[in-house]
Amino acid sequence: MKAVVWTDYGSIAVRDVAEPKPGPSDILVRVRAAALCKTDIGMIRHGILGIQPPVIIGHEVAGIVESMGVDVQGLHVGQLVALDPPVPCRQCRVCRAGLRHLCPNTQHIGAHTPGGMAEFITIDYRNAYPVPPELSPVAAALAEPFADGLEALSRAGGVRGKTICIFGDGPFGLIICRLAKQQGAGQVILFGHHAERMALAAQDGVTTYDSRQVDVAQTIQQATDRYGAEVIIDTTGSRRIIEGALDWLMPRGTLVAFTPTDERPAIDLDQLHFKELNLVGTCRSLDQFPSALEMMRKDPTRTEALVTHLLHIDEVHAGFELIQNSKSETVKAAIVF
């Protein structure tokens, strides 16, 4: 089969590789769509978490169940499924504590194990979720970022009736904005600097500002009667935003660190103390796939519209070029089979 292989640091190639075989608890999935992610770029360039090449990349994946191991339950051949990338051991203390998504023994597809930018992939059946009939494979490939967005809102303690400020107009920022509106946030404010992307958020009723042209602190104060936002979610990894957010939050507000920072921030613990702030991280998602797929099902056309470029596997280099250097006209790109 054809697959996109991370061959060395800074290099990927489309290779012919052996088709995988499912184990007793695995399903073999014929991939229909695999979305490209900025995380892939960082891994290809520098590695991540000690993971080394070669490996087939791709972790935002949807496809058809082709065959199943003898222990598989609840799925059937021919079913369209979306894949949750981190496969936990389900036995360690972290898993037993109900935190499978943070399992230290995780085997993450597209990193520890072969990923979904290939004609076929195998995965533990418990990491595969049936896709509603309203969603296409291309839309279903976005289940992972939608689930991650729901996890971020959960870690924020919910957003109903609250003012939530989101930094970054990348795919995750746009998805979290949409989810926050769907969950009844009182006011959603997006700070970014790509006009075309912010226009998409505005269609969801989000208030947008170019962070390069406004005073962020003053803007948040004016929007909140000078009290500050109840929730701030940073999807940029900017040290400046993480440090500033403690000033921009109202008492007992919550800062959600969604993305690793470019530099280690200096945290003002006095702010944390006197305002009783909450500083939380979010990584991957826990049991959010069914909810994510249901929320995507409510607006399938606009969900799929986030994928602005559909590509053949041989165009994968062009796809990464698009998501990295053509952000004005690109939200998500996906390889389709």
GROMACS .gro file of N, CA, C and O in nm, residues 17-98:
model
  328
   17VAL      N    1   0.461   0.030   0.122
   17VAL     CA    2   0.490  -0.047   0.243
   17VAL      C    3   0.392  -0.162   0.253
   17VAL      O    4   0.289  -0.166   0.184
   18ALA      N    5   0.421  -0.256   0.340
   18ALA     CA    6   0.334  -0.372   0.359
   18ALA      C    7   0.202  -0.331   0.424
   18ALA      O    8   0.198  -0.246   0.514
   19GLU      N    9   0.095  -0.392   0.380
   19GLU     CA   10  -0.035  -0.367   0.442
   19GLU      C   11  -0.037  -0.428   0.582
   19GLU      O   12   0.007  -0.541   0.601
   20PRO      N   13  -0.087  -0.354   0.683
   20PRO     CA   14  -0.086  -0.408   0.820
   20PRO      C   15  -0.189  -0.518   0.840
   20PRO      O   16  -0.287  -0.528   0.764
   21LYS      N   17  -0.168  -0.600   0.941
   21LYS     CA   18  -0.259  -0.708   0.976
   21LYS      C   19  -0.316  -0.682   1.116
   21LYS      O   20  -0.241  -0.652   1.209
   22PRO      N   21  -0.446  -0.693   1.134
   22PRO     CA   22  -0.505  -0.666   1.266
   22PRO      C   23  -0.478  -0.777   1.365
   22PRO      O   24  -0.480  -0.895   1.330
   23GLY      N   25  -0.451  -0.738   1.491
   23GLY     CA   26  -0.441  -0.834   1.599
   23GLY      C   27  -0.579  -0.870   1.651
   23GLY      O   28  -0.681  -0.823   1.599
   24PRO      N   29  -0.587  -0.952   1.757
   24PRO     CA   30  -0.717  -0.999   1.807
   24PRO      C   31  -0.813  -0.886   1.846
   24PRO      O   32  -0.935  -0.900   1.827
   25SER      N   33  -0.759  -0.776   1.901
   25SER     CA   34  -0.846  -0.666   1.945
   25SER      C   35  -0.844  -0.548   1.848
   25SER      O   36  -0.893  -0.439   1.882
   26ASP      N   37  -0.790  -0.569   1.730
   26ASP     CA   38  -0.775  -0.461   1.633
   26ASP      C   39  -0.879  -0.469   1.522
   26ASP      O   40  -0.934  -0.575   1.493
   27ILE      N   41  -0.899  -0.353   1.459
   27ILE     CA   42  -0.970  -0.349   1.333
   27ILE      C   43  -0.873  -0.302   1.225
   27ILE      O   44  -0.779  -0.226   1.252
   28LEU      N   45  -0.893  -0.349   1.104
   28LEU     CA   46  -0.821  -0.298   0.988
   28LEU      C   47  -0.913  -0.198   0.920
   28LEU      O   48  -1.026  -0.231   0.883
   29VAL      N   49  -0.866  -0.075   0.905
   29VAL     CA   50  -0.946   0.033   0.850
   29VAL      C   51  -0.890   0.074   0.715
   29VAL      O   52  -0.770   0.100   0.701
   30ARG      N   53  -0.978   0.076   0.615
   30ARG     CA   54  -0.942   0.132   0.485
   30ARG      C   55  -0.960   0.284   0.496
   30ARG      O   56  -1.073   0.334   0.507
   31VAL      N   57  -0.851   0.358   0.498
   31VAL     CA   58  -0.856   0.502   0.523
   31VAL      C   59  -0.928   0.572   0.407
   31VAL      O   60  -0.900   0.546   0.290
   32ARG      N   61  -1.021   0.661   0.443
   32ARG     CA   62  -1.089   0.743   0.343
   32ARG      C   63  -1.040   0.888   0.346
   32ARG      O   64  -1.040   0.955   0.243
   33ALA      N   65  -1.002   0.936   0.465
   33ALA     CA   66  -0.953   1.073   0.476
   33ALA      C   67  -0.860   1.084   0.596
   33ALA      O   68  -0.886   1.026   0.702
   34ALA      N   69  -0.752   1.158   0.578
   34ALA     CA   70  -0.656   1.184   0.686
   34ALA      C   71  -0.618   1.331   0.678
   34ALA      O   72  -0.559   1.376   0.580
   35ALA      N   73  -0.654   1.408   0.781
   35ALA     CA   74  -0.626   1.551   0.782
   35ALA      C   75  -0.484   1.577   0.829
   35ALA      O   76  -0.429   1.505   0.913
   36LEU      N   77  -0.425   1.683   0.774
   36LEU     CA   78  -0.290   1.724   0.813
   36LEU      C   79  -0.299   1.815   0.935
   36LEU      O   80  -0.392   1.895   0.948
   37CYS      N   81  -0.202   1.803   1.024
   37CYS     CA   82  -0.202   1.879   1.149
   37CYS      C   83  -0.067   1.947   1.168
   37CYS      O   84   0.038   1.892   1.130
   38LYS      N   85  -0.070   2.066   1.228
   38LYS     CA   86   0.054   2.138   1.255
   38LYS      C   87   0.148   2.058   1.345
   38LYS      O   88   0.270   2.069   1.336
   39THR      N   89   0.090   1.973   1.432
   39THR     CA   90   0.173   1.888   1.518
   39THR      C   91   0.263   1.797   1.435
   39THR      O   92   0.377   1.768   1.472
   40ASP      N   93   0.210   1.751   1.321
   40ASP     CA   94   0.291   1.667   1.232
   40ASP      C   95   0.416   1.741   1.187
   40ASP      O   96   0.525   1.683   1.178
   41ILE      N   97   0.402   1.870   1.158
   41ILE     CA   98   0.516   1.949   1.110
   41ILE      C   99   0.625   1.954   1.216
   41ILE      O  100   0.743   1.933   1.188
   42GLY      N  101   0.584   1.982   1.341
   42GLY     CA  102   0.682   1.987   1.448
   42GLY      C  103   0.752   1.855   1.469
   42GLY      O  104   0.874   1.850   1.492
   43MET      N  105   0.676   1.745   1.462
   43MET     CA  106   0.737   1.613   1.481
   43MET      C  107   0.835   1.583   1.368
   43MET      O  108   0.945   1.533   1.391
   44ILE      N  109   0.794   1.613   1.244
   44ILE     CA  110   0.881   1.586   1.130
   44ILE      C  111   1.012   1.663   1.141
   44ILE      O  112   1.120   1.610   1.113
   45ARG      N  113   1.003   1.787   1.185
   45ARG     CA  114   1.123   1.870   1.192
   45ARG      C  115   1.214   1.833   1.308
   45ARG      O  116   1.336   1.824   1.292
   46HIS      N  117   1.154   1.815   1.426
   46HIS     CA  118   1.235   1.807   1.547
   46HIS      C  119   1.214   1.680   1.630
   46HIS      O  120   1.286   1.657   1.727
   47GLY      N  121   1.111   1.601   1.594
   47GLY     CA  122   1.073   1.492   1.682
   47GLY      C  123   0.987   1.544   1.794
   47GLY      O  124   0.973   1.664   1.817
   48ILE      N  125   0.926   1.453   1.868
   48ILE     CA  126   0.842   1.490   1.981
   48ILE      C  127   0.840   1.374   2.079
   48ILE      O  128   0.828   1.257   2.039
   49LEU      N  129   0.855   1.405   2.207
   49LEU     CA  130   0.845   1.305   2.313
   49LEU      C  131   0.936   1.185   2.289
   49LEU      O  132   0.902   1.072   2.322
   50GLY      N  133   1.053   1.211   2.229
   50GLY     CA  134   1.148   1.103   2.207
   50GLY      C  135   1.116   1.012   2.091
   50GLY      O  136   1.187   0.913   2.068
   51ILE      N  137   1.011   1.043   2.015
   51ILE     CA  138   0.972   0.960   1.900
   51ILE      C  139   1.070   0.985   1.786
   51ILE      O  140   1.107   1.098   1.758
   52GLN      N  141   1.111   0.879   1.721
   52GLN     CA  142   1.211   0.890   1.615
   52GLN      C  143   1.160   0.827   1.486
   52GLN      O  144   1.075   0.736   1.489
   53PRO      N  145   1.208   0.875   1.371
   53PRO     CA  146   1.172   0.812   1.244
   53PRO      C  147   1.240   0.678   1.229
   53PRO      O  148   1.337   0.651   1.301
   54PRO      N  149   1.193   0.591   1.139
   54PRO     CA  150   1.082   0.614   1.047
   54PRO      C  151   0.948   0.571   1.106
   54PRO      O  152   0.941   0.479   1.186
   55VAL      N  153   0.841   0.638   1.063
   55VAL     CA  154   0.706   0.599   1.101
   55VAL      C  155   0.609   0.660   1.001
   55VAL      O  156   0.633   0.768   0.946
   56ILE      N  157   0.498   0.590   0.976
   56ILE     CA  158   0.391   0.646   0.895
   56ILE      C  159   0.318   0.751   0.978
   56ILE      O  160   0.280   0.725   1.092
   57ILE      N  161   0.301   0.872   0.923
   57ILE     CA  162   0.240   0.980   0.999
   57ILE      C  163   0.088   0.983   0.977
   57ILE      O  164   0.034   0.907   0.897
   58GLY      N  165   0.021   1.073   1.048
   58GLY     CA  166  -0.122   1.093   1.032
   58GLY      C  167  -0.203   1.045   1.151
   58GLY      O  168  -0.198   0.926   1.184
   59HIS      N  169  -0.276   1.137   1.217
   59HIS     CA  170  -0.353   1.096   1.334
   59HIS      C  171  -0.496   1.151   1.336
   59HIS      O  172  -0.571   1.124   1.429
   60GLU      N  173  -0.536   1.228   1.234
   60GLU     CA  174  -0.675   1.274   1.223
   60GLU      C  175  -0.737   1.194   1.109
   60GLU      O  176  -0.727   1.230   0.992
   61VAL      N  177  -0.804   1.083   1.144
   61VAL     CA  178  -0.831   0.978   1.046
   61VAL      C  179  -0.975   0.929   1.055
   61VAL      O  180  -1.030   0.911   1.164
   62ALA      N  181  -1.032   0.904   0.936
   62ALA     CA  182  -1.161   0.835   0.927
   62ALA      C  183  -1.154   0.735   0.812
   62ALA      O  184  -1.088   0.760   0.710
   63GLY      N  185  -1.222   0.623   0.829
   63GLY     CA  186  -1.220   0.522   0.724
   63GLY      C  187  -1.321   0.413   0.748
   63GLY      O  188  -1.400   0.418   0.844
   64ILE      N  189  -1.319   0.314   0.660
   64ILE     CA  190  -1.417   0.204   0.661
   64ILE      C  191  -1.354   0.080   0.723
   64ILE      O  192  -1.242   0.042   0.689
   65VAL      N  193  -1.427   0.016   0.813
   65VAL     CA  194  -1.379  -0.109   0.873
   65VAL      C  195  -1.372  -0.215   0.763
   65VAL      O  196  -1.472  -0.252   0.701
   66GLU      N  197  -1.251  -0.265   0.741
   66GLU     CA  198  -1.227  -0.364   0.636
   66GLU      C  199  -1.232  -0.506   0.690
   66GLU      O  200  -1.286  -0.597   0.626
   67SER      N  201  -1.173  -0.527   0.808
   67SER     CA  202  -1.176  -0.658   0.873
   67SER      C  203  -1.152  -0.638   1.022
   67SER      O  204  -1.112  -0.529   1.065
   68MET      N  205  -1.174  -0.745   1.100
   68MET     CA  206  -1.170  -0.732   1.246
   68MET      C  207  -1.103  -0.853   1.309
   68MET      O  208  -1.114  -0.964   1.258
   69GLY      N  209  -1.037  -0.828   1.424
   69GLY     CA  210  -0.983  -0.937   1.502
   69GLY      C  211  -1.093  -1.012   1.576
   69GLY      O  212  -1.207  -0.964   1.587
   70VAL      N  213  -1.058  -1.125   1.631
   70VAL     CA  214  -1.161  -1.214   1.691
   70VAL      C  215  -1.223  -1.156   1.817
   70VAL      O  216  -1.334  -1.196   1.856
   71ASP      N  217  -1.155  -1.061   1.883
   71ASP     CA  218  -1.207  -1.007   2.008
   71ASP      C  219  -1.284  -0.876   1.991
   71ASP      O  220  -1.328  -0.817   2.090
   72VAL      N  221  -1.298  -0.830   1.870
   72VAL     CA  222  -1.364  -0.701   1.846
   72VAL      C  223  -1.513  -0.711   1.873
   72VAL      O  224  -1.578  -0.808   1.834
   73GLN      N  225  -1.567  -0.608   1.938
   73GLN     CA  226  -1.708  -0.604   1.970
   73GLN      C  227  -1.767  -0.469   1.929
   73GLN      O  228  -1.700  -0.366   1.935
   74GLY      N  229  -1.893  -0.471   1.890
   74GLY     CA  230  -1.967  -0.347   1.869
   74GLY      C  231  -1.945  -0.277   1.737
   74GLY      O  232  -2.003  -0.170   1.715
   75LEU      N  233  -1.862  -0.331   1.650
   75LEU     CA  234  -1.839  -0.273   1.518
   75LEU      C  235  -1.867  -0.378   1.412
   75LEU      O  236  -1.872  -0.497   1.442
   76HIS      N  237  -1.880  -0.333   1.287
   76HIS     CA  238  -1.901  -0.430   1.180
   76HIS      C  239  -1.828  -0.385   1.054
   76HIS      O  240  -1.799  -0.266   1.035
   77VAL      N  241  -1.797  -0.481   0.971
   77VAL     CA  242  -1.730  -0.454   0.845
   77VAL      C  243  -1.817  -0.362   0.759
   77VAL      O  244  -1.939  -0.377   0.754
   78GLY      N  245  -1.753  -0.265   0.694
   78GLY     CA  246  -1.824  -0.170   0.611
   78GLY      C  247  -1.866  -0.043   0.682
   78GLY      O  248  -1.922   0.048   0.620
   79GLN      N  249  -1.840  -0.034   0.813
   79GLN     CA  250  -1.882   0.080   0.894
   79GLN      C  251  -1.779   0.193   0.884
   79GLN      O  252  -1.658   0.170   0.889
   80LEU      N  253  -1.827   0.317   0.869
   80LEU     CA  254  -1.739   0.434   0.872
   80LEU      C  255  -1.710   0.469   1.017
   80LEU      O  256  -1.802   0.485   1.099
   81VAL      N  257  -1.582   0.481   1.051
   81VAL     CA  258  -1.542   0.510   1.188
   81VAL      C  259  -1.440   0.624   1.189
   81VAL      O  260  -1.366   0.646   1.093
   82ALA      N  261  -1.438   0.698   1.299
   82ALA     CA  262  -1.336   0.799   1.327
   82ALA      C  263  -1.246   0.744   1.436
   82ALA      O  264  -1.292   0.677   1.529
   83LEU      N  265  -1.117   0.772   1.425
   83LEU     CA  266  -1.018   0.710   1.513
   83LEU      C  267  -0.965   0.809   1.616
   83LEU      O  268  -0.924   0.921   1.583
   84ASP      N  269  -0.964   0.765   1.743
   84ASP     CA  270  -0.904   0.840   1.853
   84ASP      C  271  -0.758   0.798   1.860
   84ASP      O  272  -0.728   0.682   1.890
   85PRO      N  273  -0.663   0.888   1.835
   85PRO     CA  274  -0.524   0.846   1.809
   85PRO      C  275  -0.448   0.780   1.924
   85PRO      O  276  -0.373   0.686   1.899
   86PRO      N  277  -0.461   0.827   2.051
   86PRO     CA  278  -0.377   0.766   2.154
   86PRO      C  279  -0.435   0.636   2.208
   86PRO      O  280  -0.543   0.635   2.267
   87VAL      N  281  -0.366   0.527   2.189
   87VAL     CA  282  -0.412   0.397   2.236
   87VAL      C  283  -0.346   0.368   2.371
   87VAL      O  284  -0.225   0.348   2.378
   88PRO      N  285  -0.424   0.368   2.480
   88PRO     CA  286  -0.366   0.349   2.613
   88PRO      C  287  -0.342   0.202   2.645
   88PRO      O  288  -0.397   0.113   2.579
   89CYS      N  289  -0.264   0.178   2.750
   89CYS     CA  290  -0.241   0.039   2.791
   89CYS      C  291  -0.362  -0.017   2.866
   89CYS      O  292  -0.380  -0.138   2.872
   90ARG      N  293  -0.443   0.071   2.927
   90ARG     CA  294  -0.564   0.036   3.001
   90ARG      C  295  -0.536  -0.045   3.128
   90ARG      O  296  -0.626  -0.104   3.186
   91GLN      N  297  -0.410  -0.050   3.171
   91GLN     CA  298  -0.375  -0.130   3.288
   91GLN      C  299  -0.299  -0.052   3.395
   91GLN      O  300  -0.301  -0.092   3.512
   92CYS      N  301  -0.232   0.056   3.359
   92CYS     CA  302  -0.145   0.126   3.453
   92CYS      C  303  -0.228   0.206   3.554
   92CYS      O  304  -0.350   0.218   3.543
   93ARG      N  305  -0.160   0.264   3.649
   93ARG     CA  306  -0.228   0.340   3.754
   93ARG      C  307  -0.303   0.460   3.696
   93ARG      O  308  -0.412   0.495   3.743
   94VAL      N  309  -0.245   0.526   3.595
   94VAL     CA  310  -0.311   0.641   3.534
   94VAL      C  311  -0.439   0.596   3.464
   94VAL      O  312  -0.545   0.660   3.478
   95CYS      N  313  -0.433   0.488   3.389
   95CYS     CA  314  -0.554   0.436   3.324
   95CYS      C  315  -0.659   0.395   3.426
   95CYS      O  316  -0.778   0.424   3.410
   96ARG      N  317  -0.615   0.329   3.532
   96ARG     CA  318  -0.711   0.285   3.635
   96ARG      C  319  -0.774   0.403   3.707
   96ARG      O  320  -0.885   0.392   3.760
   97ALA      N  321  -0.705   0.517   3.705
   97ALA     CA  322  -0.761   0.638   3.765
   97ALA      C  323  -0.860   0.707   3.672
   97ALA      O  324  -0.914   0.814   3.706
   98GLY      N  325  -0.885   0.649   3.556
   98GLY     CA  326  -0.979   0.706   3.462
   98GLY      C  327  -0.921   0.810   3.370
   98GLY      O  328  -0.994   0.887   3.308
   0.00000   0.00000   0.00000
